[in-house]
PDB file of C-alpha atoms in Angstrom:
ATOM      1  CA  UNK A   1       1.605 -56.825 -22.600  1.00 40.00           C
ATOM      2  CA  UNK A   2       2.865 -55.488 -19.193  1.00 37.00           C
ATOM      3  CA  UNK A   3       5.151 -57.904 -17.056  1.00 38.00           C
ATOM      4  CA  UNK A   4       4.923 -58.254 -13.456  1.00 37.00           C
ATOM      5  CA  UNK A   5       7.803 -56.176 -13.052  1.00 38.00           C
ATOM      6  CA  UNK A   6       7.050 -53.417 -15.423  1.00 38.00           C
ATOM      7  CA  UNK A   7       3.374 -53.170 -12.923  1.00 34.00           C
ATOM      8  CA  UNK A   8       5.643 -53.242  -9.826  1.00 39.00           C
ATOM      9  CA  UNK A   9       7.877 -50.525 -11.085  1.00 42.00           C
ATOM     10  CA  UNK A  10       4.917 -48.338 -12.233  1.00 40.00           C
ATOM     11  CA  UNK A  11       3.298 -48.696  -8.906  1.00 39.00           C
ATOM     12  CA  UNK A  12       6.655 -47.593  -7.096  1.00 43.00           C
ATOM     13  CA  UNK A  13       6.761 -44.838  -9.482  1.00 45.00           C
ATOM     14  CA  UNK A  14       3.473 -43.443  -8.972  1.00 42.00           C
ATOM     15  CA  UNK A  15       3.954 -43.456  -4.979  1.00 41.00           C
ATOM     16  CA  UNK A  16       7.048 -41.683  -5.854  1.00 45.00           C
ATOM     17  CA  UNK A  17       5.419 -39.229  -7.640  1.00 43.00           C
ATOM     18  CA  UNK A  18       2.820 -38.581  -4.788  1.00 44.00           C
ATOM     19  CA  UNK A  19       5.531 -38.426  -2.153  1.00 42.00           C
ATOM     20  CA  UNK A  20       7.514 -35.682  -4.010  1.00 44.00           C
ATOM     21  CA  UNK A  21       4.024 -33.654  -4.276  1.00 41.00           C
ATOM     22  CA  UNK A  22       3.885 -32.121  -0.806  1.00 40.00           C
ATOM     23  CA  UNK A  23      -0.205 -31.080  -1.034  1.00 33.00           C
ATOM     24  CA  UNK A  24      -0.547 -35.153  -1.228  1.00 31.00           C
ATOM     25  CA  UNK A  25       1.228 -35.723   1.659  1.00 36.00           C
ATOM     26  CA  UNK A  26       2.148 -34.724   5.240  1.00 36.00           C
ATOM     27  CA  UNK A  27       5.565 -36.295   5.262  1.00 39.00           C
ATOM     28  CA  UNK A  28       6.343 -38.391   8.780  1.00 41.00           C
ATOM     29  CA  UNK A  29       8.486 -36.781  11.467  1.00 47.00           C
ATOM     30  CA  UNK A  30      11.653 -37.802  12.956  1.00 53.00           C
ATOM     31  CA  UNK A  31       9.849 -40.495  15.321  1.00 56.00           C
ATOM     32  CA  UNK A  32       7.829 -41.842  12.403  1.00 56.00           C
ATOM     33  CA  UNK A  33      11.220 -42.410   9.814  1.00 61.00           C
ATOM     34  CA  UNK A  34      12.966 -43.785  12.915  1.00 60.00           C
ATOM     35  CA  UNK A  35       9.658 -46.204  13.226  1.00 63.00           C
ATOM     36  CA  UNK A  36       9.969 -46.936   9.334  1.00 58.00           C
ATOM     37  CA  UNK A  37      13.490 -47.948  10.155  1.00 64.00           C
ATOM     38  CA  UNK A  38      12.638 -50.188  12.793  1.00 61.00           C
ATOM     39  CA  UNK A  39       9.831 -51.687  10.685  1.00 57.00           C
ATOM     40  CA  UNK A  40      12.251 -52.280   7.873  1.00 54.00           C
ATOM     41  CA  UNK A  41      14.468 -54.128   9.897  1.00 53.00           C
ATOM     42  CA  UNK A  42      11.714 -56.395  11.405  1.00 50.00           C
ATOM     43  CA  UNK A  43      10.237 -57.440   8.106  1.00 46.00           C
ATOM     44  CA  UNK A  44      11.349 -58.728   4.419  1.00 39.00           C
ATOM     45  CA  UNK A  45       8.334 -57.536   2.933  1.00 38.00           C
ATOM     46  CA  UNK A  46       8.205 -54.433   0.958  1.00 39.00           C
ATOM     47  CA  UNK A  47       7.915 -51.107   3.643  1.00 36.00           C
ATOM     48  CA  UNK A  48       5.476 -49.180   3.568  1.00 32.00           C
ATOM     49  CA  UNK A  49       4.983 -45.072   4.678  1.00 35.00           C
ATOM     50  CA  UNK A  50       4.800 -44.827   8.213  1.00 38.00           C
ATOM     51  CA  UNK A  51       1.615 -42.859   8.681  1.00 36.00           C
ATOM     52  CA  UNK A  52      -0.262 -44.522   5.897  1.00 37.00           C
ATOM     53  CA  UNK A  53      -0.585 -47.206   3.191  1.00 34.00           C
ATOM     54  CA  UNK A  54       1.292 -46.408  -0.021  1.00 34.00           C
ATOM     55  CA  UNK A  55      -1.948 -47.481  -2.016  1.00 35.00           C
ATOM     56  CA  UNK A  56      -3.796 -44.367  -0.703  1.00 33.00           C
ATOM     57  CA  UNK A  57      -1.307 -42.281  -2.459  1.00 32.00           C
ATOM     58  CA  UNK A  58      -1.684 -43.539  -6.031  1.00 30.00           C
ATOM     59  CA  UNK A  59      -2.931 -41.206  -8.755  1.00 34.00           C
ATOM     60  CA  UNK A  60      -6.223 -42.187 -11.017  1.00 37.00           C
ATOM     61  CA  UNK A  61      -4.049 -42.893 -13.980  1.00 42.00           C
ATOM     62  CA  UNK A  62      -0.696 -44.606 -14.777  1.00 46.00           C
ATOM     63  CA  UNK A  63       2.329 -42.983 -16.032  1.00 58.00           C
ATOM     64  CA  UNK A  64       5.086 -44.510 -17.797  1.00 68.00           C
ATOM     65  CA  UNK A  65       8.479 -44.924 -16.368  1.00 77.00           C
ATOM     66  CA  UNK A  66      10.868 -42.991 -17.725  1.00 82.00           C
ATOM     67  CA  UNK A  67      13.941 -45.151 -17.736  1.00 80.00           C
ATOM     68  CA  UNK A  68      16.398 -43.288 -15.963  1.00 90.00           C
ATOM     69  CA  UNK A  69      13.878 -42.397 -12.806  1.00 93.00           C
ATOM     70  CA  UNK A  70      15.653 -44.698 -10.590  1.00 96.00           C
ATOM     71  CA  UNK A  71      19.394 -44.340 -11.817  1.00 96.00           C
ATOM     72  CA  UNK A  72      21.558 -42.240  -9.640  1.00 96.00           C
ATOM     73  CA  UNK A  73      25.345 -42.178  -9.879  1.00 96.00           C
ATOM     74  CA  UNK A  74      25.664 -45.183 -11.384  1.00 95.00           C
ATOM     75  CA  UNK A  75      22.997 -46.685  -8.462  1.00 98.00           C
ATOM     76  CA  UNK A  76      19.724 -48.382  -9.383  1.00 97.00           C
ATOM     77  CA  UNK A  77      17.328 -47.235  -6.415  1.00 97.00           C
ATOM     78  CA  UNK A  78      14.571 -49.167  -7.859  1.00 96.00           C
ATOM     79  CA  UNK A  79      16.513 -52.119  -6.133  1.00 97.00           C
ATOM     80  CA  UNK A  80      17.198 -50.316  -2.644  1.00 98.00           C
ATOM     81  CA  UNK A  81      13.779 -51.087  -0.712  1.00 97.00           C
ATOM     82  CA  UNK A  82      14.704 -48.625   1.735  1.00 97.00           C
ATOM     83  CA  UNK A  83      13.923 -45.818  -0.872  1.00 96.00           C
ATOM     84  CA  UNK A  84      10.760 -46.855  -1.771  1.00 94.00           C
ATOM     85  CA  UNK A  85       9.189 -44.474   0.796  1.00 90.00           C
ATOM     86  CA  UNK A  86      11.581 -41.619   1.747  1.00 95.00           C
ATOM     87  CA  UNK A  87      11.989 -38.543   0.033  1.00 96.00           C
ATOM     88  CA  UNK A  88      15.880 -38.423   0.621  1.00 98.00           C
ATOM     89  CA  UNK A  89      18.418 -41.460   0.855  1.00 98.00           C
ATOM     90  CA  UNK A  90      22.190 -41.453   1.499  1.00 98.00           C
ATOM     91  CA  UNK A  91      23.952 -44.345   0.326  1.00 98.00           C
ATOM     92  CA  UNK A  92      27.391 -45.436   1.638  1.00 98.00           C
ATOM     93  CA  UNK A  93      29.139 -48.320  -0.542  1.00 98.00           C
ATOM     94  CA  UNK A  94      32.076 -49.886   0.860  1.00 98.00           C
ATOM     95  CA  UNK A  95      34.940 -50.878  -0.879  1.00 97.00           C
ATOM     96  CA  UNK A  96      38.824 -50.992  -0.568  1.00 92.00           C
ATOM     97  CA  UNK A  97      39.269 -51.790   3.118  1.00 92.00           C
ATOM     98  CA  UNK A  98      38.189 -48.767   4.613  1.00 96.00           C
ATOM     99  CA  UNK A  99      37.313 -46.434   1.951  1.00 98.00           C
ATOM    100  CA  UNK A 100      33.778 -45.957   0.495  1.00 98.00           C
ATOM    101  CA  UNK A 101      31.668 -43.779  -2.207  1.00 98.00           C
ATOM    102  CA  UNK A 102      28.558 -41.676  -0.658  1.00 98.00           C
ATOM    103  CA  UNK A 103      25.753 -40.440  -2.392  1.00 98.00           C
ATOM    104  CA  UNK A 104      23.074 -38.230  -1.267  1.00 98.00           C
ATOM    105  CA  UNK A 105      20.029 -38.538  -3.646  1.00 98.00           C
ATOM    106  CA  UNK A 106      16.770 -36.908  -3.505  1.00 98.00           C
ATOM    107  CA  UNK A 107      13.514 -37.676  -5.171  1.00 96.00           C
ATOM    108  CA  UNK A 108      11.536 -35.210  -7.084  1.00 93.00           C
ATOM    109  CA  UNK A 109       8.884 -35.391  -9.749  1.00 89.00           C
ATOM    110  CA  UNK A 110      11.330 -36.344 -12.572  1.00 89.00           C
ATOM    111  CA  UNK A 111      12.942 -38.838 -10.731  1.00 94.00           C
ATOM    112  CA  UNK A 112      15.870 -39.161  -8.113  1.00 97.00           C
ATOM    113  CA  UNK A 113      18.469 -36.378  -8.544  1.00 97.00           C
ATOM    114  CA  UNK A 114      21.919 -36.790  -7.030  1.00 98.00           C
ATOM    115  CA  UNK A 115      23.034 -33.921  -4.558  1.00 98.00           C
ATOM    116  CA  UNK A 116      26.463 -35.386  -3.590  1.00 98.00           C
ATOM    117  CA  UNK A 117      28.441 -37.979  -5.110  1.00 98.00           C
ATOM    118  CA  UNK A 118      31.844 -38.167  -3.307  1.00 98.00           C
ATOM    119  CA  UNK A 119      34.535 -40.427  -1.927  1.00 98.00           C
ATOM    120  CA  UNK A 120      35.170 -41.080   1.536  1.00 98.00           C
ATOM    121  CA  UNK A 121      36.079 -43.465   4.715  1.00 98.00           C
ATOM    122  CA  UNK A 122      34.740 -45.931   7.169  1.00 98.00           C
ATOM    123  CA  UNK A 123      36.060 -47.682  10.075  1.00 98.00           C
ATOM    124  CA  UNK A 124      39.502 -48.855   9.874  1.00 97.00           C
ATOM    125  CA  UNK A 125      38.348 -52.656   9.858  1.00 97.00           C
ATOM    126  CA  UNK A 126      35.761 -51.709   7.407  1.00 98.00           C
ATOM    127  CA  UNK A 127      31.871 -52.339   7.140  1.00 98.00           C
ATOM    128  CA  UNK A 128      30.127 -55.123   9.184  1.00 96.00           C
ATOM    129  CA  UNK A 129      26.876 -56.588  10.155  1.00 94.00           C
ATOM    130  CA  UNK A 130      28.467 -57.484  13.649  1.00 91.00           C
ATOM    131  CA  UNK A 131      30.054 -54.172  14.483  1.00 92.00           C
ATOM    132  CA  UNK A 132      30.695 -53.835  18.035  1.00 92.00           C
ATOM    133  CA  UNK A 133      32.030 -51.568  20.935  1.00 92.00           C
ATOM    134  CA  UNK A 134      35.916 -51.314  20.218  1.00 92.00           C
ATOM    135  CA  UNK A 135      35.642 -53.245  16.610  1.00 94.00           C
ATOM    136  CA  UNK A 136      36.732 -50.405  14.992  1.00 96.00           C
ATOM    137  CA  UNK A 137      34.103 -51.381  12.281  1.00 97.00           C
ATOM    138  CA  UNK A 138      31.159 -49.261  10.460  1.00 98.00           C
ATOM    139  CA  UNK A 139      28.135 -50.897  11.061  1.00 97.00           C
ATOM    140  CA  UNK A 140      25.624 -52.164   8.047  1.00 97.00           C
ATOM    141  CA  UNK A 141      22.220 -51.751   7.697  1.00 97.00           C
ATOM    142  CA  UNK A 142      19.673 -49.024   7.335  1.00 97.00           C
ATOM    143  CA  UNK A 143      19.299 -46.108   9.848  1.00 97.00           C
ATOM    144  CA  UNK A 144      17.407 -43.177  10.538  1.00 96.00           C
ATOM    145  CA  UNK A 145      19.395 -39.948  10.758  1.00 97.00           C
ATOM    146  CA  UNK A 146      19.063 -37.743  14.118  1.00 96.00           C
ATOM    147  CA  UNK A 147      20.366 -34.420  15.018  1.00 98.00           C
ATOM    148  CA  UNK A 148      23.383 -32.489  13.544  1.00 98.00           C
ATOM    149  CA  UNK A 149      26.056 -30.910  15.377  1.00 98.00           C
ATOM    150  CA  UNK A 150      29.639 -29.597  14.824  1.00 98.00           C
ATOM    151  CA  UNK A 151      32.291 -27.367  16.148  1.00 98.00           C
ATOM    152  CA  UNK A 152      31.892 -24.679  13.531  1.00 98.00           C
ATOM    153  CA  UNK A 153      28.522 -22.846  13.756  1.00 98.00           C
ATOM    154  CA  UNK A 154      25.008 -24.049  11.493  1.00 98.00           C
ATOM    155  CA  UNK A 155      25.933 -23.952   7.978  1.00 98.00           C
ATOM    156  CA  UNK A 156      22.090 -23.574   7.366  1.00 98.00           C
ATOM    157  CA  UNK A 157      20.533 -26.846   8.058  1.00 98.00           C
ATOM    158  CA  UNK A 158      16.941 -27.689   8.853  1.00 97.00           C
ATOM    159  CA  UNK A 159      18.106 -30.490  11.057  1.00 98.00           C
ATOM    160  CA  UNK A 160      18.484 -29.540  15.042  1.00 98.00           C
ATOM    161  CA  UNK A 161      21.851 -28.491  15.234  1.00 98.00           C
ATOM    162  CA  UNK A 162      24.244 -28.169  18.237  1.00 98.00           C
ATOM    163  CA  UNK A 163      27.351 -26.002  18.340  1.00 98.00           C
ATOM    164  CA  UNK A 164      29.640 -28.266  20.490  1.00 98.00           C
ATOM    165  CA  UNK A 165      31.421 -26.443  23.341  1.00 98.00           C
ATOM    166  CA  UNK A 166      33.817 -27.612  25.913  1.00 98.00           C
ATOM    167  CA  UNK A 167      31.329 -29.221  28.085  1.00 98.00           C
ATOM    168  CA  UNK A 168      29.797 -31.582  25.458  1.00 98.00           C
ATOM    169  CA  UNK A 169      30.660 -35.466  25.396  1.00 98.00           C
ATOM    170  CA  UNK A 170      29.318 -38.374  23.386  1.00 98.00           C
ATOM    171  CA  UNK A 171      29.316 -41.178  25.997  1.00 96.00           C
ATOM    172  CA  UNK A 172      30.727 -44.755  24.913  1.00 94.00           C
ATOM    173  CA  UNK A 173      31.024 -46.391  28.149  1.00 94.00           C
ATOM    174  CA  UNK A 174      28.406 -49.168  28.096  1.00 92.00           C
ATOM    175  CA  UNK A 175      28.121 -49.245  31.766  1.00 92.00           C
ATOM    176  CA  UNK A 176      26.978 -45.618  31.997  1.00 94.00           C
ATOM    177  CA  UNK A 177      23.166 -44.543  32.220  1.00 94.00           C
ATOM    178  CA  UNK A 178      24.358 -42.533  29.260  1.00 95.00           C
ATOM    179  CA  UNK A 179      25.685 -44.781  26.984  1.00 95.00           C
ATOM    180  CA  UNK A 180      25.747 -43.847  23.017  1.00 96.00           C
ATOM    181  CA  UNK A 181      24.211 -39.962  24.314  1.00 96.00           C
ATOM    182  CA  UNK A 182      25.148 -36.644  23.828  1.00 98.00           C
ATOM    183  CA  UNK A 183      25.840 -35.378  27.343  1.00 98.00           C
ATOM    184  CA  UNK A 184      26.317 -31.818  28.738  1.00 98.00           C
ATOM    185  CA  UNK A 185      28.537 -32.215  31.399  1.00 98.00           C
ATOM    186  CA  UNK A 186      27.154 -29.266  33.211  1.00 98.00           C
ATOM    187  CA  UNK A 187      24.005 -31.078  33.780  1.00 97.00           C
ATOM    188  CA  UNK A 188      24.974 -34.781  34.107  1.00 98.00           C
ATOM    189  CA  UNK A 189      28.581 -34.514  36.005  1.00 97.00           C
ATOM    190  CA  UNK A 190      31.272 -36.990  34.399  1.00 98.00           C
ATOM    191  CA  UNK A 191      28.964 -40.066  34.951  1.00 97.00           C
ATOM    192  CA  UNK A 192      31.180 -42.677  32.763  1.00 97.00           C
ATOM    193  CA  UNK A 193      34.640 -44.017  32.477  1.00 96.00           C
ATOM    194  CA  UNK A 194      34.763 -43.156  28.846  1.00 96.00           C
ATOM    195  CA  UNK A 195      33.291 -40.843  26.037  1.00 97.00           C
ATOM    196  CA  UNK A 196      34.254 -38.622  23.133  1.00 98.00           C
ATOM    197  CA  UNK A 197      35.081 -34.913  24.345  1.00 98.00           C
ATOM    198  CA  UNK A 198      33.962 -33.656  21.212  1.00 98.00           C
ATOM    199  CA  UNK A 199      35.369 -30.425  21.050  1.00 98.00           C
ATOM    200  CA  UNK A 200      38.991 -32.236  20.905  1.00 98.00           C
ATOM    201  CA  UNK A 201      38.201 -33.441  17.329  1.00 98.00           C
ATOM    202  CA  UNK A 202      38.293 -30.302  15.425  1.00 97.00           C
ATOM    203  CA  UNK A 203      38.541 -31.333  11.949  1.00 98.00           C
ATOM    204  CA  UNK A 204      36.495 -34.514  11.816  1.00 98.00           C
ATOM    205  CA  UNK A 205      33.637 -33.142  13.955  1.00 98.00           C
ATOM    206  CA  UNK A 206      33.635 -29.535  12.283  1.00 98.00           C
ATOM    207  CA  UNK A 207      30.245 -30.693  10.823  1.00 99.00           C
ATOM    208  CA  UNK A 208      28.628 -33.884  11.682  1.00 98.00           C
ATOM    209  CA  UNK A 209      25.183 -36.044  11.702  1.00 98.00           C
ATOM    210  CA  UNK A 210      23.975 -38.474  14.038  1.00 98.00           C
ATOM    211  CA  UNK A 211      23.519 -41.911  12.622  1.00 98.00           C
ATOM    212  CA  UNK A 212      21.011 -43.502  15.136  1.00 96.00           C
ATOM    213  CA  UNK A 213      22.637 -47.172  15.123  1.00 95.00           C
ATOM    214  CA  UNK A 214      22.124 -48.538  18.344  1.00 93.00           C
ATOM    215  CA  UNK A 215      19.380 -46.423  19.206  1.00 92.00           C
ATOM    216  CA  UNK A 216      17.357 -47.104  21.391  1.00 88.00           C
ATOM    217  CA  UNK A 217      20.487 -48.691  23.086  1.00 86.00           C
ATOM    218  CA  UNK A 218      20.177 -52.378  22.644  1.00 79.00           C
ATOM    219  CA  UNK A 219      23.667 -53.196  24.570  1.00 66.00           C
ATOM    220  CA  UNK A 220      27.317 -53.050  24.471  1.00 65.00           C
ATOM    221  CA  UNK A 221      27.616 -55.325  21.258  1.00 59.00           C
ATOM    222  CA  UNK A 222      26.098 -52.601  19.090  1.00 81.00           C
ATOM    223  CA  UNK A 223      28.368 -49.977  19.318  1.00 90.00           C
ATOM    224  CA  UNK A 224      28.109 -45.951  19.889  1.00 95.00           C
ATOM    225  CA  UNK A 225      28.745 -43.048  18.657  1.00 97.00           C
ATOM    226  CA  UNK A 226      28.142 -43.137  14.853  1.00 98.00           C
ATOM    227  CA  UNK A 227      28.199 -40.331  12.833  1.00 98.00           C
ATOM    228  CA  UNK A 228      28.608 -38.734   9.327  1.00 98.00           C
ATOM    229  CA  UNK A 229      31.214 -36.274   9.669  1.00 98.00           C
ATOM    230  CA  UNK A 230      33.963 -34.387   8.034  1.00 98.00           C
ATOM    231  CA  UNK A 231      37.250 -36.399   7.339  1.00 98.00           C
ATOM    232  CA  UNK A 232      40.290 -36.464   9.515  1.00 97.00           C
ATOM    233  CA  UNK A 233      42.308 -39.184   8.450  1.00 96.00           C
ATOM    234  CA  UNK A 234      42.398 -41.986   5.957  1.00 97.00           C
ATOM    235  CA  UNK A 235      39.927 -44.060   8.114  1.00 98.00           C
ATOM    236  CA  UNK A 236      37.629 -43.449  10.942  1.00 98.00           C
ATOM    237  CA  UNK A 237      36.702 -45.290  14.389  1.00 97.00           C
ATOM    238  CA  UNK A 238      33.253 -46.656  12.798  1.00 97.00           C
ATOM    239  CA  UNK A 239      31.968 -43.414  11.449  1.00 98.00           C
ATOM    240  CA  UNK A 240      31.704 -42.498   8.108  1.00 98.00           C
ATOM    241  CA  UNK A 241      33.531 -39.294   6.844  1.00 98.00           C
ATOM    242  CA  UNK A 242      33.438 -37.175   3.580  1.00 98.00           C
ATOM    243  CA  UNK A 243      35.328 -33.654   2.253  1.00 98.00           C
ATOM    244  CA  UNK A 244      33.756 -31.049   4.563  1.00 98.00           C
ATOM    245  CA  UNK A 245      32.412 -28.973   1.434  1.00 98.00           C
ATOM    246  CA  UNK A 246      30.496 -32.190   1.000  1.00 98.00           C
ATOM    247  CA  UNK A 247      29.314 -32.315   4.457  1.00 98.00           C
ATOM    248  CA  UNK A 248      28.067 -28.698   4.294  1.00 98.00           C
ATOM    249  CA  UNK A 249      26.126 -29.692   0.769  1.00 98.00           C
ATOM    250  CA  UNK A 250      24.093 -32.451   2.634  1.00 98.00           C
ATOM    251  CA  UNK A 251      23.544 -30.593   5.790  1.00 98.00           C
ATOM    252  CA  UNK A 252      21.936 -27.464   3.475  1.00 98.00           C
ATOM    253  CA  UNK A 253      19.810 -30.099   1.511  1.00 98.00           C
ATOM    254  CA  UNK A 254      18.744 -32.655   3.897  1.00 98.00           C
ATOM    255  CA  UNK A 255      14.900 -33.051   5.015  1.00 95.00           C
ATOM    256  CA  UNK A 256      15.296 -34.040   8.725  1.00 91.00           C
ATOM    257  CA  UNK A 257      11.554 -35.599   8.304  1.00 89.00           C
ATOM    258  CA  UNK A 258      12.523 -37.800   5.240  1.00 89.00           C
ATOM    259  CA  UNK A 259      15.995 -39.036   4.772  1.00 96.00           C
ATOM    260  CA  UNK A 260      17.643 -42.614   5.662  1.00 97.00           C
ATOM    261  CA  UNK A 261      21.061 -44.008   5.459  1.00 98.00           C
ATOM    262  CA  UNK A 262      22.022 -47.352   3.715  1.00 98.00           C
ATOM    263  CA  UNK A 263      25.440 -48.569   4.621  1.00 98.00           C
ATOM    264  CA  UNK A 264      27.186 -51.700   2.966  1.00 98.00           C
ATOM    265  CA  UNK A 265      30.236 -53.137   1.259  1.00 98.00           C
ATOM    266  CA  UNK A 266      29.804 -52.560  -2.557  1.00 97.00           C
ATOM    267  CA  UNK A 267      26.620 -54.108  -4.285  1.00 97.00           C
ATOM    268  CA  UNK A 268      25.887 -55.380  -0.579  1.00 98.00           C
ATOM    269  CA  UNK A 269      23.695 -52.155  -0.928  1.00 98.00           C
ATOM    270  CA  UNK A 270      21.088 -53.860  -2.705  1.00 98.00           C
ATOM    271  CA  UNK A 271      20.133 -56.098   0.115  1.00 97.00           C
ATOM    272  CA  UNK A 272      18.192 -53.148   1.929  1.00 97.00           C
TER     273      UNK A 272
END
């Protein structure tokens, strides 16, 4: 006799198999991934695909769930709702003040597969739901991933990739119209009191992915310039940092139309 839990897990597996089979589903674009993240935060119910109901993806017959289908590097992705309707997920699990474990995984027809499992760092004051400008905290939650950029050349990613030059800034002045945005100063002028001059961060910004926290901008209290980037120090100003070789691996593997990132302390990743 099937229990309700078994039926739920079977349904999730079948949806996952459909997502992994590209001929059955046109993956949502970047805007749709952002809409999915927004809807995830707006409701406590199970999320659905941005473009169509998961019910329409069910095969005509059920499939037994392999015992390890959802298990990735010690995480049970059946307990992370944000993983239900995406092809790839990056899990950032904080521990020991400003350290973290980072796992990047991809859904396949055979189950979730680990691509990167590494140690990294978060903000000097850890991970917080109440991160704000100047808090030196990494924001907690589920976020879409924007474009990639770096001081080094494109390592072969499918994401939009911007090579940093001397004119590029990321604005962290909440009074500027360009707050929490990449700016080319040749086009905008210096229309801010404070901004990161990206090319100055040679080691950490060798390779980066924008974590779309506070986007669209919600205000001063929400923070700015939150990235997944290479390790530069033993903590960050609010970003997530990992070894450069792992950053390259993620950039080369990431699907720009099907990935999200979950950031929380320890097992609190299961709250998302």
